[in-house]
Amino acid sequence: MATGQIRKALSGFYYVYDDGQVIQTRGRGVFRKRGITPLVGDFVTYEVEGNNDGIIMEIEERKNELVRPPISNVDQAILVFSVKEPNFNTILLDRFLVVLESFHVQPVILLTKMDLLEEDEIAAIQSYQKQYEAIGYDVMTTFKDDSSLLDKITPLLANRTTVLAGQSGVGKSTLLNTLMPELDLKTGIISEHLGRGKHTTRHVELIEVAGGLVADTPGFSSFDFDTIEKEELTGCFPEIQRTSEACKFRGCLHVKEPKCAVKAAVESGEIEASRYEHYLQFLQEIIDRKPRY
């Protein structure tokens, strides 16, 4: 049997890359019985049947797997957020960051459309940039016809599997077109009424870019917290996680507990109040979540 990696999934077929060749495969029937779905990014063992057709026999253990988009073994995600049209949305950004942290995917924040900002708005975005960099995130900015964009992005891609994520209409397809002009992906047109873009990609595919793999994925507007328990949320906010080690009570949720180091850090300004407010909002969302059966 041969081994390879699923690089594309479309209409029930899985396209496995193996040493320069792409084999069209289907999953074994037993996968369906076990409730297992092969994912783009999976490393698999397959058997060839006929001319360039195969059956996936086994799926190697995954490092991680995302639900939306459905992809596995992701190293990092470039979160593409526009600063205008649609406007920069910190609570949505924090939702993305939390879910990526829960899956141990390294986030990189890319702020687009800087050329649309007025002078006072630029100062506000720079303040946000410093805030997220202080937490430990890489933050980059770009603008229309940015000739330095390739130099900023390509060093991050080598030997990694990268997902592009963010609101629709913020420039994900534009970024992929910059990285690989031959793709000629359709770019979304912003709806002035809705404030968001139309979805422009319809399947998941890993594309070789700059010595790594980049996922071209369907657009989506947010992650949810279905797989995160309330006790795990602290670990998804790096600055809260670091500070929580000084809390008096183990398992402190940083809400009403006495001698909570996190609440003290918020009061002193060491932790941004807005991030803590988002933490509390997400915590309540998890607590209110309907139980899974």
Short mmCIF file of C-alpha atoms in Angstrom, two decimals:
data_model
loop_
_atom_site.label_atom_id
_atom_site.label_comp_id
_atom_site.label_asym_id
_atom_site.label_seq_id
_atom_site.Cartn_x
_atom_site.Cartn_y
_atom_site.Cartn_z
CA MET A 1 0.00 0.00 0.00
CA ALA A 2 1.08 3.57 -0.72
CA THR A 3 0.97 6.67 1.49
CA GLY A 4 0.21 10.31 0.75
CA GLN A 5 -1.69 13.39 1.88
CA ILE A 6 -5.19 14.48 0.96
CA ARG A 7 -4.80 17.84 -0.78
CA LYS A 8 -8.37 18.34 -2.04
CA ALA A 9 -11.86 17.03 -1.26
CA LEU A 10 -14.65 17.47 -3.79
CA SER A 11 -17.95 15.69 -4.45
CA GLY A 12 -17.07 12.60 -2.40
CA PHE A 13 -13.61 12.19 -3.92
CA TYR A 14 -10.31 12.74 -2.08
CA TYR A 15 -7.29 13.74 -4.11
CA VAL A 16 -4.15 12.28 -2.54
CA TYR A 17 -0.74 13.77 -3.27
CA ASP A 18 2.00 11.15 -3.35
CA ASP A 19 5.52 12.03 -4.52
CA GLY A 20 4.47 14.41 -7.30
CA GLN A 21 1.39 12.46 -8.37
CA VAL A 22 -2.25 13.11 -7.49
CA ILE A 23 -4.44 10.02 -7.04
CA GLN A 24 -8.22 10.27 -7.06
CA THR A 25 -9.56 8.17 -4.18
CA ARG A 26 -12.65 7.33 -2.19
CA GLY A 27 -12.85 6.41 1.49
CA ARG A 28 -13.52 2.87 2.66
CA GLY A 29 -17.12 2.11 3.51
CA VAL A 30 -16.07 1.25 7.05
CA PHE A 31 -15.17 4.91 7.64
CA ARG A 32 -18.82 5.86 7.17
CA LYS A 33 -19.94 3.14 9.59
CA ARG A 34 -17.50 4.44 12.19
CA GLY A 35 -18.52 8.06 11.63
CA ILE A 36 -15.08 8.96 10.27
CA THR A 37 -14.70 11.46 7.44
CA PRO A 38 -11.34 11.86 5.68
CA LEU A 39 -10.22 15.48 5.74
CA VAL A 40 -8.00 17.63 3.57
CA GLY A 41 -4.63 17.59 5.34
CA ASP A 42 -4.92 13.95 6.42
CA PHE A 43 -1.94 11.66 5.88
CA VAL A 44 -3.36 8.40 4.58
CA THR A 45 -2.57 4.90 3.40
CA TYR A 46 -4.31 3.95 0.16
CA GLU A 47 -4.55 1.17 -2.39
CA VAL A 48 -4.60 1.85 -6.13
CA GLU A 49 -7.51 0.43 -8.09
CA GLY A 50 -7.47 0.74 -11.86
CA ASN A 51 -6.09 3.77 -13.66
CA ASN A 52 -5.25 6.53 -11.15
CA ASP A 53 -8.09 5.53 -8.82
CA GLY A 54 -7.68 4.40 -5.26
CA ILE A 55 -9.27 3.55 -1.93
CA ILE A 56 -8.18 5.19 1.33
CA MET A 57 -7.49 2.34 3.76
CA GLU A 58 -6.18 4.09 6.88
CA ILE A 59 -5.96 7.64 8.23
CA GLU A 60 -2.95 8.56 10.36
CA GLU A 61 -3.53 10.19 13.75
CA ARG A 62 -4.22 13.90 13.35
CA LYS A 63 -2.31 16.68 15.11
CA ASN A 64 -5.52 18.71 15.09
CA GLU A 65 -8.65 19.20 13.04
CA LEU A 66 -10.83 22.19 12.38
CA VAL A 67 -14.56 21.94 11.78
CA ARG A 68 -15.05 25.09 9.71
CA PRO A 69 -13.16 24.78 7.44
CA PRO A 70 -12.91 20.96 7.60
CA ILE A 71 -9.15 20.46 7.52
CA SER A 72 -6.55 18.65 9.63
CA ASN A 73 -2.89 18.95 10.63
CA VAL A 74 -2.82 22.74 10.46
CA ASP A 75 0.29 24.57 11.71
CA GLN A 76 -0.85 28.18 11.55
CA ALA A 77 -3.70 30.44 10.51
CA ILE A 78 -3.35 33.87 8.94
CA LEU A 79 -6.35 35.81 10.25
CA VAL A 80 -7.22 38.33 7.58
CA PHE A 81 -9.16 41.25 9.05
CA SER A 82 -9.95 44.49 7.30
CA VAL A 83 -9.72 47.74 9.23
CA LYS A 84 -12.57 49.20 7.17
CA GLU A 85 -15.33 47.89 4.85
CA PRO A 86 -16.02 45.85 6.95
CA ASN A 87 -14.73 47.69 10.02
CA PHE A 88 -12.20 46.11 12.37
CA ASN A 89 -14.04 43.85 14.81
CA THR A 90 -12.08 42.94 17.96
CA ILE A 91 -14.66 40.59 19.43
CA LEU A 92 -14.76 38.57 16.21
CA LEU A 93 -10.97 38.53 16.10
CA ASP A 94 -10.87 37.28 19.69
CA ARG A 95 -13.35 34.51 18.82
CA PHE A 96 -11.03 33.33 16.06
CA LEU A 97 -7.99 33.56 18.34
CA VAL A 98 -9.66 31.56 21.11
CA VAL A 99 -10.67 28.69 18.84
CA LEU A 100 -7.25 28.57 17.17
CA GLU A 101 -5.57 28.48 20.58
CA SER A 102 -7.85 25.59 21.58
CA PHE A 103 -6.64 23.61 18.55
CA HIS A 104 -2.99 24.61 19.10
CA VAL A 105 -2.86 26.46 15.78
CA GLN A 106 -0.47 29.43 15.71
CA PRO A 107 -2.32 32.62 14.69
CA VAL A 108 -0.86 35.45 12.59
CA ILE A 109 -2.99 38.60 12.32
CA LEU A 110 -3.03 40.45 8.98
CA LEU A 111 -4.86 43.78 8.91
CA THR A 112 -5.90 44.83 5.40
CA LYS A 113 -7.20 48.01 3.72
CA MET A 114 -5.04 50.38 5.78
CA ASP A 115 -5.24 52.82 2.86
CA LEU A 116 -8.93 53.45 3.63
CA LEU A 117 -8.26 54.95 7.07
CA GLU A 118 -8.23 58.58 8.11
CA GLU A 119 -5.32 59.81 10.25
CA ASP A 120 -7.13 59.44 13.59
CA GLU A 121 -8.31 55.98 12.61
CA ILE A 122 -4.73 54.89 11.86
CA ALA A 123 -3.71 55.76 15.41
CA ALA A 124 -6.53 53.62 16.80
CA ILE A 125 -5.52 50.61 14.69
CA GLN A 126 -1.86 51.04 15.69
CA SER A 127 -2.99 50.96 19.32
CA TYR A 128 -4.78 47.65 18.70
CA GLN A 129 -1.69 46.34 16.91
CA LYS A 130 0.50 47.08 19.95
CA GLN A 131 -2.09 45.48 22.24
CA TYR A 132 -2.09 42.17 20.36
CA GLU A 133 1.67 42.18 19.89
CA ALA A 134 2.05 42.63 23.67
CA ILE A 135 0.00 39.46 24.13
CA GLY A 136 2.47 37.64 21.87
CA TYR A 137 0.76 37.60 18.48
CA ASP A 138 2.41 38.53 15.19
CA VAL A 139 0.48 41.42 13.61
CA MET A 140 1.08 42.71 10.08
CA THR A 141 -0.64 45.46 8.10
CA THR A 142 -1.19 45.85 4.39
CA PHE A 143 -3.01 48.05 1.90
CA LYS A 144 -4.16 48.09 -1.71
CA ASP A 145 -1.32 47.45 -4.18
CA ASP A 146 1.14 46.80 -1.32
CA SER A 147 4.34 45.83 -3.15
CA SER A 148 5.91 44.52 0.06
CA LEU A 149 3.12 42.06 0.86
CA LEU A 150 4.91 39.05 -0.64
CA ASP A 151 8.04 39.82 1.36
CA LYS A 152 5.94 39.97 4.53
CA ILE A 153 4.00 36.76 3.98
CA THR A 154 6.18 34.25 2.15
CA PRO A 155 8.76 33.70 4.94
CA LEU A 156 5.89 32.54 7.17
CA LEU A 157 4.73 29.82 4.79
CA ALA A 158 7.76 27.56 4.27
CA ASN A 159 7.37 24.01 5.63
CA ARG A 160 4.01 24.83 7.21
CA THR A 161 0.36 24.15 6.50
CA THR A 162 -1.46 27.47 6.70
CA VAL A 163 -5.15 28.35 6.74
CA LEU A 164 -6.45 31.75 5.71
CA ALA A 165 -9.38 32.77 7.88
CA GLY A 166 -11.49 35.82 8.62
CA GLN A 167 -14.69 37.54 7.60
CA SER A 168 -15.76 37.34 3.99
CA GLY A 169 -14.86 40.39 1.95
CA VAL A 170 -11.69 41.23 3.87
CA GLY A 171 -9.23 40.12 1.21
CA LYS A 172 -8.53 36.39 1.59
CA SER A 173 -8.91 35.65 -2.12
CA THR A 174 -6.99 38.82 -2.95
CA LEU A 175 -4.15 37.59 -0.72
CA LEU A 176 -4.10 34.18 -2.44
CA ASN A 177 -4.09 35.89 -5.84
CA THR A 178 -1.05 37.88 -4.70
CA LEU A 179 0.73 34.72 -3.57
CA MET A 180 -0.23 32.73 -6.68
CA PRO A 181 -1.51 34.93 -9.54
CA GLU A 182 -2.19 31.87 -11.70
CA LEU A 183 -5.07 30.91 -9.40
CA ASP A 184 -7.08 33.93 -10.56
CA LEU A 185 -9.60 33.42 -7.75
CA LYS A 186 -12.78 35.43 -7.93
CA THR A 187 -12.75 38.18 -5.34
CA GLY A 188 -15.90 38.99 -3.41
CA ILE A 189 -17.78 42.24 -3.93
CA ILE A 190 -18.71 43.98 -0.69
CA SER A 191 -22.42 44.39 -0.06
CA GLU A 192 -22.92 47.90 1.29
CA HIS A 193 -26.18 46.83 2.90
CA LEU A 194 -24.82 43.77 4.69
CA GLY A 195 -21.30 45.06 5.34
CA ARG A 196 -19.80 41.75 4.35
CA GLY A 197 -18.62 39.98 1.23
CA LYS A 198 -20.13 37.16 -0.75
CA HIS A 199 -18.56 33.73 -0.38
CA THR A 200 -16.30 33.08 -3.35
CA THR A 201 -14.68 29.66 -2.77
CA ARG A 202 -16.60 26.39 -2.63
CA HIS A 203 -14.29 23.56 -1.65
CA VAL A 204 -11.23 22.97 0.52
CA GLU A 205 -7.87 22.55 -1.19
CA LEU A 206 -4.23 22.69 -0.12
CA ILE A 207 -2.12 24.63 -2.60
CA GLU A 208 1.69 24.63 -2.71
CA VAL A 209 2.92 28.16 -2.02
CA ALA A 210 6.42 29.36 -1.11
CA GLY A 211 7.64 25.98 0.10
CA GLY A 212 4.53 25.28 2.19
CA LEU A 213 0.85 24.49 1.83
CA VAL A 214 -1.94 27.07 1.98
CA ALA A 215 -5.59 26.12 2.35
CA ASP A 216 -8.01 27.81 0.00
CA THR A 217 -11.21 27.42 2.00
CA PRO A 218 -14.85 28.50 1.81
CA GLY A 219 -15.51 31.84 3.48
CA PHE A 220 -17.06 31.85 6.92
CA SER A 221 -17.94 34.54 9.41
CA SER A 222 -17.11 33.10 12.83
CA PHE A 223 -15.97 30.17 14.87
CA ASP A 224 -18.08 28.75 17.68
CA PHE A 225 -17.00 27.22 20.98
CA ASP A 226 -18.63 23.80 20.71
CA THR A 227 -15.42 21.95 21.58
CA ILE A 228 -14.23 24.23 24.42
CA GLU A 229 -15.16 23.61 28.05
CA LYS A 230 -15.36 26.50 30.52
CA GLU A 231 -12.29 25.25 32.39
CA GLU A 232 -10.28 25.37 29.14
CA LEU A 233 -11.11 28.96 28.19
CA THR A 234 -8.37 30.51 30.35
CA GLY A 235 -5.77 28.62 28.31
CA CYS A 236 -7.11 30.19 25.12
CA PHE A 237 -6.21 33.72 26.30
CA PRO A 238 -2.37 33.68 26.61
CA GLU A 239 -2.15 36.74 28.87
CA ILE A 240 -4.90 35.41 31.16
CA GLN A 241 -3.26 31.98 31.23
CA ARG A 242 0.09 33.48 32.29
CA THR A 243 -1.48 35.62 35.01
CA SER A 244 -3.78 32.88 36.31
CA GLU A 245 -0.81 30.99 37.73
CA ALA A 246 -0.86 33.54 40.58
CA CYS A 247 -4.56 33.05 41.38
CA LYS A 248 -5.21 31.73 44.89
CA PHE A 249 -7.58 28.98 43.79
CA ARG A 250 -6.69 26.32 41.25
CA GLY A 251 -9.29 26.25 38.48
CA CYS A 252 -10.19 29.90 39.07
CA LEU A 253 -12.59 31.13 36.38
CA HIS A 254 -11.75 34.79 37.16
CA VAL A 255 -15.33 35.86 37.73
CA LYS A 256 -16.21 36.15 41.44
CA GLU A 257 -13.40 34.17 43.09
CA PRO A 258 -11.42 35.95 45.84
CA LYS A 259 -7.75 36.85 45.39
CA CYS A 260 -7.95 36.40 41.62
CA ALA A 261 -4.73 37.58 39.98
CA VAL A 262 -6.47 38.05 36.63
CA LYS A 263 -9.06 40.48 37.96
CA ALA A 264 -6.28 42.37 39.74
CA ALA A 265 -4.33 42.57 36.47
CA VAL A 266 -7.38 43.94 34.67
CA GLU A 267 -7.83 46.61 37.34
CA SER A 268 -4.15 47.61 37.09
CA GLY A 269 -4.24 47.72 33.29
CA GLU A 270 -1.82 44.81 32.78
CA ILE A 271 -4.60 42.91 31.02
CA GLU A 272 -6.72 44.89 28.56
CA ALA A 273 -10.26 45.40 29.91
CA SER A 274 -11.75 44.65 26.48
CA ARG A 275 -10.03 41.27 26.32
CA TYR A 276 -11.29 40.41 29.80
CA GLU A 277 -14.81 41.49 28.82
CA HIS A 278 -14.63 39.19 25.80
CA TYR A 279 -13.39 36.39 28.06
CA LEU A 280 -16.44 36.84 30.32
CA GLN A 281 -18.79 36.94 27.33
CA PHE A 282 -17.31 33.77 25.83
CA LEU A 283 -17.38 32.05 29.24
CA GLN A 284 -21.08 32.79 29.62
CA GLU A 285 -21.70 31.54 26.09
CA ILE A 286 -20.01 28.25 26.95
CA ILE A 287 -21.91 27.95 30.25
CA ASP A 288 -25.23 28.61 28.45
CA ARG A 289 -24.45 26.12 25.70
CA LYS A 290 -26.90 23.26 25.39
CA PRO A 291 -25.32 19.99 26.58
CA ARG A 292 -24.13 17.56 23.92
CA TYR A 293 -25.55 14.04 23.95
#
